[in-house]
GROMACS .gro file of C-alpha atoms in nm:
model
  283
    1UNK     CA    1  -0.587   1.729  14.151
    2UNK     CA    2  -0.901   1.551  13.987
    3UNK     CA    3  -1.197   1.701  14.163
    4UNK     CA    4  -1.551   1.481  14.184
    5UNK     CA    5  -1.817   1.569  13.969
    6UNK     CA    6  -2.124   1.649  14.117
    7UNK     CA    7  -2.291   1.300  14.222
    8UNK     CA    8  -2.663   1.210  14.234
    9UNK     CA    9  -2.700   1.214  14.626
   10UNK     CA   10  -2.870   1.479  14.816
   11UNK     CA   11  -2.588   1.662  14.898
   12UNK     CA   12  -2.386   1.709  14.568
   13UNK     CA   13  -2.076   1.918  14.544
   14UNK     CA   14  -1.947   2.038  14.208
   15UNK     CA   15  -1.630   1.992  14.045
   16UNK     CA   16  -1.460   2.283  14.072
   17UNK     CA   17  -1.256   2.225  13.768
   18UNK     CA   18  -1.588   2.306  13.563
   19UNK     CA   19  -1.671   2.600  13.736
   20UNK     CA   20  -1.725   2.874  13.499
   21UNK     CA   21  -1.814   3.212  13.611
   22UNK     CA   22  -1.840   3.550  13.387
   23UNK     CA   23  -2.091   3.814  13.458
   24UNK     CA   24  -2.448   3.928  13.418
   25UNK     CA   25  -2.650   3.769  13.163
   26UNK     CA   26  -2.445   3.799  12.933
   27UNK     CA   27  -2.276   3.464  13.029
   28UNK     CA   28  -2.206   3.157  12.812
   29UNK     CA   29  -2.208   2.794  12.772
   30UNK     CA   30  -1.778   2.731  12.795
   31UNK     CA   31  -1.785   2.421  12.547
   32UNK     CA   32  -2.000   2.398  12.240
   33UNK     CA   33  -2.256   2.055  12.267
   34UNK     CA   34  -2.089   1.770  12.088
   35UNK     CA   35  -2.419   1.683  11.898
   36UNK     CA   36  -2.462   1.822  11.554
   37UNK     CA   37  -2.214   2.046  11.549
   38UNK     CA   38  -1.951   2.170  11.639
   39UNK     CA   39  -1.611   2.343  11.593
   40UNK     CA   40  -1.445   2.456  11.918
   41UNK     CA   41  -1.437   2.856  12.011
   42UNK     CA   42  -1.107   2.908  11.952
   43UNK     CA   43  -1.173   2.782  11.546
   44UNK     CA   44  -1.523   3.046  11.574
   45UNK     CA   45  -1.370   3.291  11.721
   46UNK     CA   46  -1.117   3.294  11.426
   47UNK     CA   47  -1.421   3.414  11.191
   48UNK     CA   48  -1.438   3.789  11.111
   49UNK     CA   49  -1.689   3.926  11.263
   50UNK     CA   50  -1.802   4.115  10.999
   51UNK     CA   51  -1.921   3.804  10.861
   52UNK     CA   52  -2.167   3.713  11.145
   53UNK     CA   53  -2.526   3.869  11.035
   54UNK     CA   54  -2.698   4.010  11.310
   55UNK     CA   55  -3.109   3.875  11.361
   56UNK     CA   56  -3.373   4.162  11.436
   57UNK     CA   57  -3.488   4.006  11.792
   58UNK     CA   58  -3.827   3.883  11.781
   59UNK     CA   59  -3.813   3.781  12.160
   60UNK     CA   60  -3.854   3.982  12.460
   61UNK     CA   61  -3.512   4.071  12.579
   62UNK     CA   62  -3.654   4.101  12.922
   63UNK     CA   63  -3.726   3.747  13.140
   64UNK     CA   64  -3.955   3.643  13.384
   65UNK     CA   65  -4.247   3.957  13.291
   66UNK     CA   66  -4.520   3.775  13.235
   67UNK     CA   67  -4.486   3.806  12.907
   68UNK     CA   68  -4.551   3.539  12.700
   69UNK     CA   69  -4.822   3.397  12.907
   70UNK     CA   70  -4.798   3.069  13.115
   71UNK     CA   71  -5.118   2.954  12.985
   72UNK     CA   72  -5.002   3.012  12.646
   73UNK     CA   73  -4.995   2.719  12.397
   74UNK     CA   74  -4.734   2.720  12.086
   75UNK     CA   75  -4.584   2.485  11.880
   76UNK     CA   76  -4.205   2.488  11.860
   77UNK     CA   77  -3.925   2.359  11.654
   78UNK     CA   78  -3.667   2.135  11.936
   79UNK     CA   79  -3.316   2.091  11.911
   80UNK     CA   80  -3.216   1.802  12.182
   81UNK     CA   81  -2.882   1.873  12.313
   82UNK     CA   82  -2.658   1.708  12.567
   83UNK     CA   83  -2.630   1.992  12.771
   84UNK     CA   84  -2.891   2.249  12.967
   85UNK     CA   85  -2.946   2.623  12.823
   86UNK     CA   86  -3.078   2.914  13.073
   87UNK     CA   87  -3.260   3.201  13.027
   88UNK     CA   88  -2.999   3.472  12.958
   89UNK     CA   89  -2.716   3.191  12.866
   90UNK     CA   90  -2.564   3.258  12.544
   91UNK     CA   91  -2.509   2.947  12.314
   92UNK     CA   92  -2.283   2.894  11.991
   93UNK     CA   93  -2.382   2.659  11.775
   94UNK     CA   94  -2.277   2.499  11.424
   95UNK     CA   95  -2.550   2.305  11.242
   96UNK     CA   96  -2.468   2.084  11.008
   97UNK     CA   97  -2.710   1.767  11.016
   98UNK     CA   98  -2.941   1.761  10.718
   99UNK     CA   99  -3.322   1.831  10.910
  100UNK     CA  100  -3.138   2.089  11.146
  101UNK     CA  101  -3.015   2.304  10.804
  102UNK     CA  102  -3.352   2.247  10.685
  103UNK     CA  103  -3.523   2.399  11.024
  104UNK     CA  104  -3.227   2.666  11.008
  105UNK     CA  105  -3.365   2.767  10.672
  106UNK     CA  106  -3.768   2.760  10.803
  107UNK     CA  107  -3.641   2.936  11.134
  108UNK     CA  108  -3.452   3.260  10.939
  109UNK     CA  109  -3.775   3.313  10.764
  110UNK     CA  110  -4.015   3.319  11.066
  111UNK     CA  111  -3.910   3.402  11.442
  112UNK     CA  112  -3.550   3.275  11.536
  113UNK     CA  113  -3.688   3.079  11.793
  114UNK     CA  114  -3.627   2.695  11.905
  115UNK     CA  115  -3.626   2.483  12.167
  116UNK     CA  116  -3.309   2.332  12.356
  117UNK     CA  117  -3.383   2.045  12.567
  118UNK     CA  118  -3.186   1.869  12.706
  119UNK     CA  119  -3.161   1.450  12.635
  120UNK     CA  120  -2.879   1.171  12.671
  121UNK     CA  121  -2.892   0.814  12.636
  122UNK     CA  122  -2.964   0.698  13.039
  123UNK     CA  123  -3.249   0.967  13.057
  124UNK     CA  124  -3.364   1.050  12.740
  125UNK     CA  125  -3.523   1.393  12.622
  126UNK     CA  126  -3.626   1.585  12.896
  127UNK     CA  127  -3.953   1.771  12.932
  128UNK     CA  128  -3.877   2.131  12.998
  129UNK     CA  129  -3.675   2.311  12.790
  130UNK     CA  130  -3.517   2.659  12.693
  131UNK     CA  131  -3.592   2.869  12.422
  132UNK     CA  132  -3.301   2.991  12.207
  133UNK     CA  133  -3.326   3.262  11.975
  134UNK     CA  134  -3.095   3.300  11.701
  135UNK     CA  135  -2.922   3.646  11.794
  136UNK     CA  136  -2.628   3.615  11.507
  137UNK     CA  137  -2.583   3.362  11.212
  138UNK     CA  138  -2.331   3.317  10.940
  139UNK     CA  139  -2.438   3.046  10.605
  140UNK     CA  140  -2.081   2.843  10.596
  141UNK     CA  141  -1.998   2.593  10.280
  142UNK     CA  142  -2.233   2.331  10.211
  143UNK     CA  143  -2.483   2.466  10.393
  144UNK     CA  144  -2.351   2.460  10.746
  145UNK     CA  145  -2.480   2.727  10.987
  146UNK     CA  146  -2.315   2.907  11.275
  147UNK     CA  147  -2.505   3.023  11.507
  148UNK     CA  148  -2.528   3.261  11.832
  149UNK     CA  149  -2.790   3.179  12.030
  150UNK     CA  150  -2.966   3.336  12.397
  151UNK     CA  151  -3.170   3.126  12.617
  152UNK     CA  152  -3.495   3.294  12.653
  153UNK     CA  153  -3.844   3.144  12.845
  154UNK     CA  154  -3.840   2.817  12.973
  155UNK     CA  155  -4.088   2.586  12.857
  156UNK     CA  156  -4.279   2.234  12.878
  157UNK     CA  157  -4.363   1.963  12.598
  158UNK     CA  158  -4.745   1.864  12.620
  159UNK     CA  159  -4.696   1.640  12.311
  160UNK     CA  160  -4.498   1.603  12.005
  161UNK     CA  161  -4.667   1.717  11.685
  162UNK     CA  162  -4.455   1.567  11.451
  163UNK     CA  163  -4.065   1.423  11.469
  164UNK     CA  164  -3.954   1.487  11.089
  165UNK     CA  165  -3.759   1.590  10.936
  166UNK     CA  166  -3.731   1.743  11.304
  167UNK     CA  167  -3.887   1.752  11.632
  168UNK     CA  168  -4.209   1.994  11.673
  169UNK     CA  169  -4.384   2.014  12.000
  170UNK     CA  170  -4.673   2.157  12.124
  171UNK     CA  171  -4.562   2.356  12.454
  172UNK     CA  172  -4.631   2.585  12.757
  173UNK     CA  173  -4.416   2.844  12.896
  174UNK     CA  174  -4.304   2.815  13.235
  175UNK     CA  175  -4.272   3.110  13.505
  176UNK     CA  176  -4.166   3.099  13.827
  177UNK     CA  177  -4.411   3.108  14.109
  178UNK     CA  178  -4.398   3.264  14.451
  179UNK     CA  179  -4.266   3.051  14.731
  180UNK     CA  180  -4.576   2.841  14.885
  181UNK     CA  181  -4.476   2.978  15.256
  182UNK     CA  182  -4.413   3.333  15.102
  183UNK     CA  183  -4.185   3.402  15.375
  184UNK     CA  184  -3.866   3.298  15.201
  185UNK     CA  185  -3.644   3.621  15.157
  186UNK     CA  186  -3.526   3.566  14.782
  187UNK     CA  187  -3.281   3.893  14.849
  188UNK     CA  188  -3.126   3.698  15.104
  189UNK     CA  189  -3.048   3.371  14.964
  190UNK     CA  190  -2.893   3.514  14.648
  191UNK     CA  191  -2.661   3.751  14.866
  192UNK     CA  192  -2.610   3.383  15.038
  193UNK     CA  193  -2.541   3.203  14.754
  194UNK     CA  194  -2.272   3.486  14.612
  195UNK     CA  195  -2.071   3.455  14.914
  196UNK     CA  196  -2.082   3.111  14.874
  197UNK     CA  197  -1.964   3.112  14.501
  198UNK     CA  198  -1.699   3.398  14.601
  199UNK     CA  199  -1.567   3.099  14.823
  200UNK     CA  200  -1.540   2.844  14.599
  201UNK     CA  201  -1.376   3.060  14.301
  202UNK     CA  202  -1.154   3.178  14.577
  203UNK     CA  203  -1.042   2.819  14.718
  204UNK     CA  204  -1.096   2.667  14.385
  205UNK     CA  205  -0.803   2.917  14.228
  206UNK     CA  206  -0.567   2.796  14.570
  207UNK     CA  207  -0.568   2.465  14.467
  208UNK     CA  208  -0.461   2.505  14.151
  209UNK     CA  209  -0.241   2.716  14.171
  210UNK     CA  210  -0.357   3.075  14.067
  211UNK     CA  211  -0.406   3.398  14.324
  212UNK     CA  212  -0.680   3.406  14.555
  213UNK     CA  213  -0.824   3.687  14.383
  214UNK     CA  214  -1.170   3.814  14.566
  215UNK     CA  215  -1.431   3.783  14.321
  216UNK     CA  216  -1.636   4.075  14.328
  217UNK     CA  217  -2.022   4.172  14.243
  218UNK     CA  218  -2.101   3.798  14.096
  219UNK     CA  219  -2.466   3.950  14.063
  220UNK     CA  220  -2.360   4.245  13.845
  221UNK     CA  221  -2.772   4.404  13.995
  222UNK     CA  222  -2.941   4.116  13.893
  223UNK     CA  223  -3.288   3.984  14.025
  224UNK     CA  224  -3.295   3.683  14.227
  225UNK     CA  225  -3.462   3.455  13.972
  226UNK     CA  226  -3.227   3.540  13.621
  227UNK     CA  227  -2.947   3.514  13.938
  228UNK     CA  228  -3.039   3.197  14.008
  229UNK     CA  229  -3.049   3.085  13.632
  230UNK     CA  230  -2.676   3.223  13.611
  231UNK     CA  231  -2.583   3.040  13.903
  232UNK     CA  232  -2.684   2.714  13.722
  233UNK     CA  233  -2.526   2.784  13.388
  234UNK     CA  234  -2.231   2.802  13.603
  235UNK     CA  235  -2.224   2.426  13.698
  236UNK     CA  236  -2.102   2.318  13.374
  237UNK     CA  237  -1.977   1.890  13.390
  238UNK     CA  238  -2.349   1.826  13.602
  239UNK     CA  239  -2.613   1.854  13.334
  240UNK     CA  240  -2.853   1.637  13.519
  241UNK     CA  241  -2.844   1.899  13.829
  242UNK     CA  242  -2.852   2.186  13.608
  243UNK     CA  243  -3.194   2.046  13.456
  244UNK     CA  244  -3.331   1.981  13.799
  245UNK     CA  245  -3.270   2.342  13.858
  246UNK     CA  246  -3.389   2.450  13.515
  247UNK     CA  247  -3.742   2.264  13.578
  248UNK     CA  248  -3.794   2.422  13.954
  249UNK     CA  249  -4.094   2.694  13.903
  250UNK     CA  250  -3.981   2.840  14.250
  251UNK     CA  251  -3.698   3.102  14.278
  252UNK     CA  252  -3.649   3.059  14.677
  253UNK     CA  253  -3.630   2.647  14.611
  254UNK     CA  254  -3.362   2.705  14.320
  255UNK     CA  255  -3.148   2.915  14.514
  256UNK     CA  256  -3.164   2.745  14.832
  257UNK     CA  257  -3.037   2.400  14.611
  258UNK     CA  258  -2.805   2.612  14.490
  259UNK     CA  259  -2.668   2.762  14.811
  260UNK     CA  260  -2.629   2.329  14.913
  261UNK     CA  261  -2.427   2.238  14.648
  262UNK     CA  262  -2.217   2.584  14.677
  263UNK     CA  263  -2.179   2.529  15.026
  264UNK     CA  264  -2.099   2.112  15.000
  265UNK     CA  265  -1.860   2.205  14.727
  266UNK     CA  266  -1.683   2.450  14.954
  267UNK     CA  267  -1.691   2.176  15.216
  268UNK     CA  268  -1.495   1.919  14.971
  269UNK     CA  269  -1.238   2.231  14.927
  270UNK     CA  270  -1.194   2.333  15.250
  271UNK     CA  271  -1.073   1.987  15.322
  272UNK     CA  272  -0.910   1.951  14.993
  273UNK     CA  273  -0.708   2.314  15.050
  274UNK     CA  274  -0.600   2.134  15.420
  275UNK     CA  275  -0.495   1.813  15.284
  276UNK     CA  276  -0.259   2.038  15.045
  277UNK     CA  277  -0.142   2.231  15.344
  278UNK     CA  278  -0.016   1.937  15.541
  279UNK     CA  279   0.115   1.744  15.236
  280UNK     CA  280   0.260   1.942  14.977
  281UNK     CA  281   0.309   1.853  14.659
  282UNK     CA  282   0.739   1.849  14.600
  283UNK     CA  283   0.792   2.020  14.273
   0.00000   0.00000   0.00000
């Protein structure tokens, strides 16, 4: 059964086909971007890994700290992609346009670090962004990279500084903010929005076919705010509504979008999983 993508209304529901979940922060993107790159995992996953150099991390592994500043101001190489990295997400890459290989080469000399924002052709680039540090890399023939990347800070473009022979921006990194009420328990809506992915995985499997399995401890001790990033990198085939959620500087506001489209996609199965009931398919 086709499911609907997530549609630009206020109350989206995801397609469940897309729904990707694996745990802790150690989660990744499930297709590689089709822009400047890209063999699919099965073809990567056929390299030895002894082959994959490992980059000393000049990042801090930890998110949300304080650390870089907000107020901060740093120039940074950017990589548009059609798709939306999150702090934590882990992101393979191939490079094998000309001015990317030539940033590759600048970037293994300095810090590791670039920019993913996300851009397509209805909206264009986006403003805020995710850093991505090069954790792994392997030089392939004719100059081709392969990369492993992990989303670190967030960040926003003030202004371009130059755009060859690739994009440089001048930006500021974004943090999130405490709720403007302050009353909204953050502990709360991520247990909420769990149970509500639990649901979907759960219904999600029924429909097509596979056990009902419970899915158990989504959060793996995770904070509420690199929860609510994984929750996003999770709602793979909506790019547009995982931006929106990438740009929101307020934990309580992510997760309580979040928790709507978890609990309008459970909706949409609910009904879906009784449709099934009362007209089964003959095989």
């Amino acid at each position: 059964m086709a499911l609907p993508q997530i549609l630009p209304s206020h109350k989206p529901y995801l397609n469940p086909n897309n729904f990707f979940l694996i745990p802790q922060s150690n989660y990744s993107q499930r297709n590689f971007p089709s822009q400047s790159i890209l063999h699919r995992r099965r073809r990567c996953r056929s390299r030895s890994r002894s082959s994959i150099r490992c980059s000393a991390s000049s990042f801090p592994e930890k998110h949300h700290t304080g650390n870089p500043k907000s107020d901060d101001v740093v120039e940074l190489p950017l990589f548009p992609l059609p798709l939306v990295l999150f702090p934590g997400a882990i992101l393979p890459l191939q490079i094998f346009e000309f001015r990317y290989r030539i940033m590759m080469h600048t970037l293994l000399q300095t810090d590791l670090r670039f920019g993913v924002i996300y851009s397509d052709s209805a909206t264009g680039t986006a403003d805020v962004g995710c850093v991505g540090e090069v954790v792994k890399h392997e030089k392939l023939v004719d100059d081709r990279f392969f990369l492993i990347c992990k989303g670190q800070e967030r960040f926003r473009v003030n202004k371009l500084v130059r755009s060859k022979p690739y994009l440089v921006a001048e930006v500021n990194w974004l943090e999130d903010r405490p709720s403007a009420n302050g009353e909204d328990d953050v502990e709360g809506l991520a247990n909420e929005v769990e149970s509500y992915m639990k649901d979907v995985i759960r219904l999600s499997n029924r429909l097509n076919g596979k056990p009902e399995k419970e899915a158990t401890d989504l959060r793996r001790n995770l904070f509420p705010t690199p929860f609510s990033f994984f929750v996003g990198s999770t709602f793979e085939g909506a790019p547009r509504e995982q931006q929106a959620l990438l740009e929101l500087e307020d934990t309580a506001m992510r997760l309580k979008r979040e928790k709507e489209t978890l609990r309008n996609t459970l909706n949409y199965l609910s009904a879906a999983s009784a449709v099934k009931d009362v007209f089964p398919s003959s095989s």
